Amino acid sequence: MDFNLETMAFRKWAKKHKLTNSAISLWYALMEVNATVGWKRKFNAPNSSLQEITGLSKQGLINARNMLKENKLIHYKKGSKGCAGEYQLISLVQTLDSSVHSVDQAVQIVDPYRSKYLPIHRQRHGQGQERQMDEQAIIYFYEAHIGMMSIFGREELLSYRDKMSDELILAAIEHGADNGARTVKYVVRILEEWLENGLETVKDVLAYRKARLKQVQKTVPFPKNKQDDYQALFDELRREG
């Protein structure tokens, strides 16, 4: 599947249908998981992994998945005991008469699962229509996780695409949402902090937050039981909020 085209088609579809933020987050999470396995038509994804990516509870994940199923955005088959469930993402590019791609592009996409993966969050710069599509996807990601933006807010957020990767911008939006962010300024402060500390990748961010967490733990006389690094990181982020 082509991440850019599918995201734009999803954005157009979502304007006409009501989805919860949880369902939207799960859709993006499934896109990410599918990308890591090479865009397979059917793929397996453990509930624990999806909960970790989305921050959803077990019941929240079930509800979000049911909503995606009801809206015919995915097919899902429950896994047998000890096995992860099987998912199939339904290509919106094929099913919608979407304005986000031209007729020529539509003709070329015979099988979206054979399209080259061009993830929005790994493109630092783009040109023409591709760059515009990426900008719209970032805006939608923000509005799905935090809320509507003003024109000025959009311009301010998108200006950081000249300073860092889309990957970091999306990560900052997600971190902001986890902390209860309500404005673009909150996300901008996160981005500025990462720029000041020379962080260029999500891996850098995780290492940076991990180091900060260790400093915090040194001040606690009776530290809590050790958690895995990922969970501890996001617990700290929530405390900061």
C-alpha positions as a Markdown table, in Angstrom:
| # | Residue | x | y | z |
|---|---|---|---|---|
| 1 | Met | 0.0 | 0.0 | 0.0 |
| 2 | Asp | 1.1 | 3.6 | -0.5 |
| 3 | Phe | 1.1 | 5.3 | 2.8 |
| 4 | Asn | 0.6 | 8.8 | 1.4 |
| 5 | Leu | -2.3 | 7.9 | -0.9 |
| 6 | Glu | -4.0 | 5.8 | 1.7 |
| 7 | Thr | -3.7 | 8.5 | 4.3 |
| 8 | Met | -5.2 | 11.1 | 2.0 |
| 9 | Ala | -8.0 | 8.8 | 1.1 |
| 10 | Phe | -8.6 | 8.0 | 4.8 |
| 11 | Arg | -8.7 | 11.7 | 5.6 |
| 12 | Lys | -11.3 | 12.3 | 2.9 |
| 13 | Trp | -13.4 | 9.3 | 4.1 |
| 14 | Ala | -13.2 | 10.5 | 7.7 |
| 15 | Lys | -14.6 | 13.9 | 6.8 |
| 16 | Lys | -17.9 | 12.1 | 5.9 |
| 17 | His | -18.0 | 9.5 | 8.6 |
| 18 | Lys | -17.7 | 9.7 | 12.4 |
| 19 | Leu | -14.8 | 7.8 | 13.9 |
| 20 | Thr | -13.6 | 8.0 | 17.5 |
| 21 | Asn | -10.0 | 9.1 | 18.1 |
| 22 | Ser | -9.3 | 5.6 | 19.3 |
| 23 | Ala | -10.4 | 4.1 | 16.0 |
| 24 | Ile | -8.3 | 6.7 | 14.1 |
| 25 | Ser | -5.3 | 5.9 | 16.2 |
| 26 | Leu | -5.8 | 2.1 | 15.7 |
| 27 | Trp | -6.0 | 2.6 | 11.9 |
| 28 | Tyr | -2.7 | 4.5 | 11.9 |
| 29 | Ala | -1.1 | 1.8 | 14.2 |
| 30 | Leu | -2.2 | -0.9 | 11.8 |
| 31 | Met | -0.7 | 1.0 | 8.9 |
| 32 | Glu | 2.6 | 1.2 | 10.8 |
| 33 | Val | 2.6 | -2.5 | 11.7 |
| 34 | Asn | 1.8 | -3.5 | 8.1 |
| 35 | Ala | 4.7 | -1.3 | 6.9 |
| 36 | Thr | 7.1 | -3.1 | 9.2 |
| 37 | Val | 6.2 | -6.5 | 7.8 |
| 38 | Gly | 6.5 | -5.3 | 4.2 |
| 39 | Trp | 2.9 | -4.5 | 3.3 |
| 40 | Lys | 1.3 | -7.9 | 3.4 |
| 41 | Arg | -2.3 | -8.3 | 2.4 |
| 42 | Lys | -2.9 | -10.1 | 5.7 |
| 43 | Phe | -0.7 | -9.7 | 8.7 |
| 44 | Asn | -0.7 | -10.5 | 12.4 |
| 45 | Ala | -0.6 | -7.9 | 15.2 |
| 46 | Pro | -0.6 | -8.8 | 18.9 |
| 47 | Asn | -3.0 | -6.9 | 21.1 |
| 48 | Ser | -0.2 | -5.9 | 23.4 |
| 49 | Ser | 1.7 | -4.2 | 20.6 |
| 50 | Leu | -1.3 | -2.3 | 19.4 |
| 51 | Gln | -2.1 | -1.2 | 22.9 |
| 52 | Glu | 1.5 | 0.0 | 23.4 |
| 53 | Ile | 1.4 | 2.0 | 20.1 |
| 54 | Thr | -2.0 | 3.5 | 20.6 |
| 55 | Gly | -2.1 | 3.8 | 24.4 |
| 56 | Leu | -5.5 | 2.1 | 24.4 |
| 57 | Ser | -6.8 | -0.2 | 27.1 |
| 58 | Lys | -7.8 | -3.8 | 26.2 |
| 59 | Gln | -11.5 | -2.8 | 26.0 |
| 60 | Gly | -10.6 | 0.4 | 24.2 |
| 61 | Leu | -8.7 | -1.6 | 21.6 |
| 62 | Ile | -11.7 | -3.9 | 21.1 |
| 63 | Asn | -14.1 | -1.0 | 20.7 |
| 64 | Ala | -11.8 | 0.7 | 18.2 |
| 65 | Arg | -11.3 | -2.5 | 16.2 |
| 66 | Asn | -15.1 | -3.1 | 16.1 |
| 67 | Met | -15.6 | 0.4 | 14.8 |
| 68 | Leu | -13.1 | -0.1 | 12.0 |
| 69 | Lys | -14.8 | -3.4 | 11.2 |
| 70 | Glu | -18.2 | -1.9 | 11.1 |
| 71 | Asn | -17.1 | 0.8 | 8.7 |
| 72 | Lys | -15.5 | -1.9 | 6.5 |
| 73 | Leu | -12.0 | -0.4 | 6.9 |
| 74 | Ile | -10.5 | -3.7 | 8.1 |
| 75 | His | -11.1 | -7.4 | 8.2 |
| 76 | Tyr | -10.2 | -9.1 | 11.4 |
| 77 | Lys | -9.8 | -12.8 | 12.4 |
| 78 | Lys | -9.3 | -13.6 | 16.0 |
| 79 | Gly | -6.1 | -15.6 | 16.7 |
| 80 | Ser | -6.2 | -19.0 | 18.3 |
| 81 | Lys | -4.9 | -19.3 | 21.9 |
| 82 | Gly | -1.5 | -17.9 | 22.2 |
| 83 | Cys | -1.5 | -16.5 | 18.6 |
| 84 | Ala | -2.0 | -12.9 | 17.4 |
| 85 | Gly | -5.1 | -11.8 | 15.5 |
| 86 | Glu | -5.0 | -11.5 | 11.8 |
| 87 | Tyr | -5.8 | -8.2 | 10.1 |
| 88 | Gln | -6.4 | -7.0 | 6.6 |
| 89 | Leu | -6.5 | -3.3 | 5.8 |
| 90 | Ile | -9.0 | -2.4 | 3.1 |
| 91 | Ser | -7.5 | 0.0 | 0.6 |
| 92 | Leu | -9.5 | 3.2 | 0.5 |
| 93 | Val | -7.6 | 4.3 | -2.6 |
| 94 | Gln | -9.2 | 1.5 | -4.6 |
| 95 | Thr | -12.7 | 1.9 | -3.1 |
| 96 | Leu | -13.0 | 5.8 | -3.1 |
| 97 | Asp | -13.1 | 8.2 | -6.0 |
| 98 | Ser | -10.5 | 10.2 | -4.2 |
| 99 | Ser | -9.3 | 13.6 | -5.3 |
| 100 | Val | -6.0 | 13.0 | -3.6 |
| 101 | His | -4.5 | 11.2 | -6.5 |
| 102 | Ser | -4.7 | 11.7 | -10.2 |
| 103 | Val | -6.2 | 9.4 | -12.9 |
| 104 | Asp | -2.7 | 8.4 | -14.0 |
| 105 | Gln | -1.8 | 7.4 | -10.4 |
| 106 | Ala | -5.0 | 5.4 | -10.0 |
| 107 | Val | -4.3 | 3.5 | -13.2 |
| 108 | Gln | -0.8 | 2.7 | -12.1 |
| 109 | Ile | -2.0 | 1.2 | -8.7 |
| 110 | Val | -3.2 | -2.2 | -9.9 |
| 111 | Asp | -2.4 | -3.8 | -6.6 |
| 112 | Pro | -1.7 | -1.3 | -3.8 |
| 113 | Tyr | 0.1 | -4.0 | -1.8 |
| 114 | Arg | 2.9 | -3.9 | -4.4 |
| 115 | Ser | 3.3 | -0.1 | -4.2 |
| 116 | Lys | 6.5 | 1.2 | -2.8 |
| 117 | Tyr | 6.2 | 2.2 | 0.9 |
| 118 | Leu | 6.7 | 5.9 | 1.1 |
| 119 | Pro | 5.9 | 6.7 | 4.7 |
| 120 | Ile | 5.1 | 10.3 | 5.5 |
| 121 | His | 7.2 | 10.3 | 8.7 |
| 122 | Arg | 10.4 | 9.3 | 6.9 |
| 123 | Gln | 10.4 | 12.0 | 4.2 |
| 124 | Arg | 12.3 | 15.1 | 5.2 |
| 125 | His | 11.6 | 17.0 | 2.0 |
| 126 | Gly | 9.1 | 16.6 | -0.8 |
| 127 | Gln | 8.1 | 18.3 | -4.0 |
| 128 | Gly | 4.9 | 19.4 | -5.6 |
| 129 | Gln | 1.9 | 17.2 | -4.9 |
| 130 | Glu | 3.7 | 14.7 | -2.7 |
| 131 | Arg | 4.8 | 17.5 | -0.3 |
| 132 | Gln | 1.3 | 18.9 | -0.2 |
| 133 | Met | -0.1 | 15.5 | 0.5 |
| 134 | Asp | 2.4 | 15.0 | 3.4 |
| 135 | Glu | 1.4 | 18.4 | 4.8 |
| 136 | Gln | -2.3 | 17.5 | 4.8 |
| 137 | Ala | -1.5 | 14.2 | 6.5 |
| 138 | Ile | 0.4 | 15.9 | 9.3 |
| 139 | Ile | -2.5 | 18.3 | 9.8 |
| 140 | Tyr | -5.0 | 15.4 | 9.9 |
| 141 | Phe | -2.8 | 13.5 | 12.4 |
| 142 | Tyr | -2.7 | 16.6 | 14.6 |
| 143 | Glu | -6.4 | 17.2 | 14.4 |
| 144 | Ala | -7.2 | 13.6 | 15.0 |
| 145 | His | -5.1 | 13.5 | 18.2 |
| 146 | Ile | -5.4 | 17.0 | 19.6 |
| 147 | Gly | -8.0 | 19.1 | 17.8 |
| 148 | Met | -8.6 | 21.7 | 15.1 |
| 149 | Met | -5.8 | 24.2 | 14.2 |
| 150 | Ser | -5.9 | 27.8 | 13.0 |
| 151 | Ile | -4.3 | 28.7 | 9.7 |
| 152 | Phe | -1.5 | 30.3 | 11.7 |
| 153 | Gly | -1.1 | 27.2 | 13.8 |
| 154 | Arg | -0.8 | 25.1 | 10.7 |
| 155 | Glu | 1.8 | 27.3 | 9.2 |
| 156 | Glu | 3.8 | 27.3 | 12.4 |
| 157 | Leu | 3.8 | 23.5 | 12.8 |
| 158 | Leu | 4.5 | 22.8 | 9.1 |
| 159 | Ser | 7.5 | 25.2 | 9.2 |
| 160 | Tyr | 9.3 | 22.6 | 11.2 |
| 161 | Arg | 9.5 | 20.3 | 8.2 |
| 162 | Asp | 12.4 | 22.5 | 7.1 |
| 163 | Lys | 14.2 | 21.8 | 10.3 |
| 164 | Met | 13.5 | 18.1 | 11.1 |
| 165 | Ser | 11.9 | 15.0 | 9.8 |
| 166 | Asp | 8.2 | 14.3 | 9.5 |
| 167 | Glu | 8.8 | 11.4 | 11.9 |
| 168 | Leu | 9.8 | 13.7 | 14.7 |
| 169 | Ile | 6.9 | 16.1 | 14.1 |
| 170 | Leu | 4.4 | 13.2 | 14.3 |
| 171 | Ala | 6.2 | 11.9 | 17.4 |
| 172 | Ala | 5.9 | 15.3 | 19.0 |
| 173 | Ile | 2.2 | 15.5 | 18.2 |
| 174 | Glu | 1.7 | 12.1 | 19.8 |
| 175 | His | 3.7 | 13.0 | 22.8 |
| 176 | Gly | 1.7 | 16.2 | 23.1 |
| 177 | Ala | -1.6 | 14.4 | 22.9 |
| 178 | Asp | -0.4 | 12.0 | 25.6 |
| 179 | Asn | 0.3 | 15.0 | 27.9 |
| 180 | Gly | -3.1 | 16.6 | 27.2 |
| 181 | Ala | -1.9 | 19.2 | 24.7 |
| 182 | Arg | -4.7 | 21.5 | 23.5 |
| 183 | Thr | -2.7 | 23.9 | 21.3 |
| 184 | Val | 0.0 | 23.9 | 18.7 |
| 185 | Lys | 2.3 | 25.9 | 21.0 |
| 186 | Tyr | 2.6 | 22.9 | 23.2 |
| 187 | Val | 3.8 | 20.7 | 20.3 |
| 188 | Val | 6.1 | 23.5 | 19.2 |
| 189 | Arg | 7.8 | 23.6 | 22.7 |
| 190 | Ile | 8.4 | 19.9 | 22.4 |
| 191 | Leu | 10.0 | 20.4 | 18.9 |
| 192 | Glu | 12.1 | 23.3 | 20.1 |
| 193 | Glu | 13.4 | 21.2 | 23.0 |
| 194 | Trp | 14.4 | 18.4 | 20.6 |
| 195 | Leu | 16.1 | 20.8 | 18.3 |
| 196 | Glu | 18.0 | 22.4 | 21.1 |
| 197 | Asn | 19.3 | 19.0 | 22.2 |
| 198 | Gly | 20.2 | 17.9 | 18.6 |
| 199 | Leu | 17.7 | 15.1 | 18.4 |
| 200 | Glu | 17.2 | 13.9 | 14.9 |
| 201 | Thr | 15.3 | 10.6 | 15.2 |
| 202 | Val | 12.7 | 8.9 | 17.4 |
| 203 | Lys | 15.5 | 6.7 | 18.7 |
| 204 | Asp | 17.4 | 9.8 | 19.8 |
| 205 | Val | 14.2 | 11.0 | 21.6 |
| 206 | Leu | 13.7 | 7.7 | 23.4 |
| 207 | Ala | 17.4 | 7.8 | 24.5 |
| 208 | Tyr | 17.0 | 11.4 | 25.6 |
| 209 | Arg | 13.8 | 10.7 | 27.6 |
| 210 | Lys | 15.4 | 7.6 | 29.1 |
| 211 | Ala | 18.3 | 9.7 | 30.4 |
| 212 | Arg | 16.0 | 12.3 | 31.9 |
| 213 | Leu | 14.0 | 9.5 | 33.5 |
| 214 | Lys | 17.1 | 8.1 | 35.2 |
| 215 | Gln | 17.8 | 11.6 | 36.6 |
| 216 | Val | 14.3 | 11.7 | 38.0 |
| 217 | Gln | 14.7 | 8.3 | 39.5 |
| 218 | Lys | 17.9 | 9.3 | 41.3 |
| 219 | Thr | 15.8 | 11.7 | 43.4 |
| 220 | Val | 13.3 | 9.0 | 44.5 |
| 221 | Pro | 14.4 | 7.2 | 47.7 |
| 222 | Phe | 12.3 | 4.1 | 47.1 |
| 223 | Pro | 12.0 | 3.6 | 43.3 |
| 224 | Lys | 9.2 | 1.6 | 41.9 |
| 225 | Asn | 9.6 | -1.7 | 40.3 |
| 226 | Lys | 11.5 | -1.5 | 37.0 |
| 227 | Gln | 9.4 | -1.3 | 33.9 |
| 228 | Asp | 10.4 | -1.7 | 30.3 |
| 229 | Asp | 12.0 | 1.4 | 28.9 |
| 230 | Tyr | 9.1 | 2.2 | 26.5 |
| 231 | Gln | 6.4 | 2.2 | 29.2 |
| 232 | Ala | 8.5 | 4.1 | 31.7 |
| 233 | Leu | 9.2 | 6.8 | 29.1 |
| 234 | Phe | 5.6 | 7.4 | 28.4 |
| 235 | Asp | 4.7 | 7.3 | 32.1 |
| 236 | Glu | 7.2 | 10.1 | 32.5 |
| 237 | Leu | 5.7 | 12.1 | 29.7 |
| 238 | Arg | 2.2 | 11.8 | 31.2 |
| 239 | Arg | 3.6 | 13.0 | 34.6 |
| 240 | Glu | 5.1 | 16.0 | 32.9 |
| 241 | Gly | 1.7 | 16.9 | 31.5 |
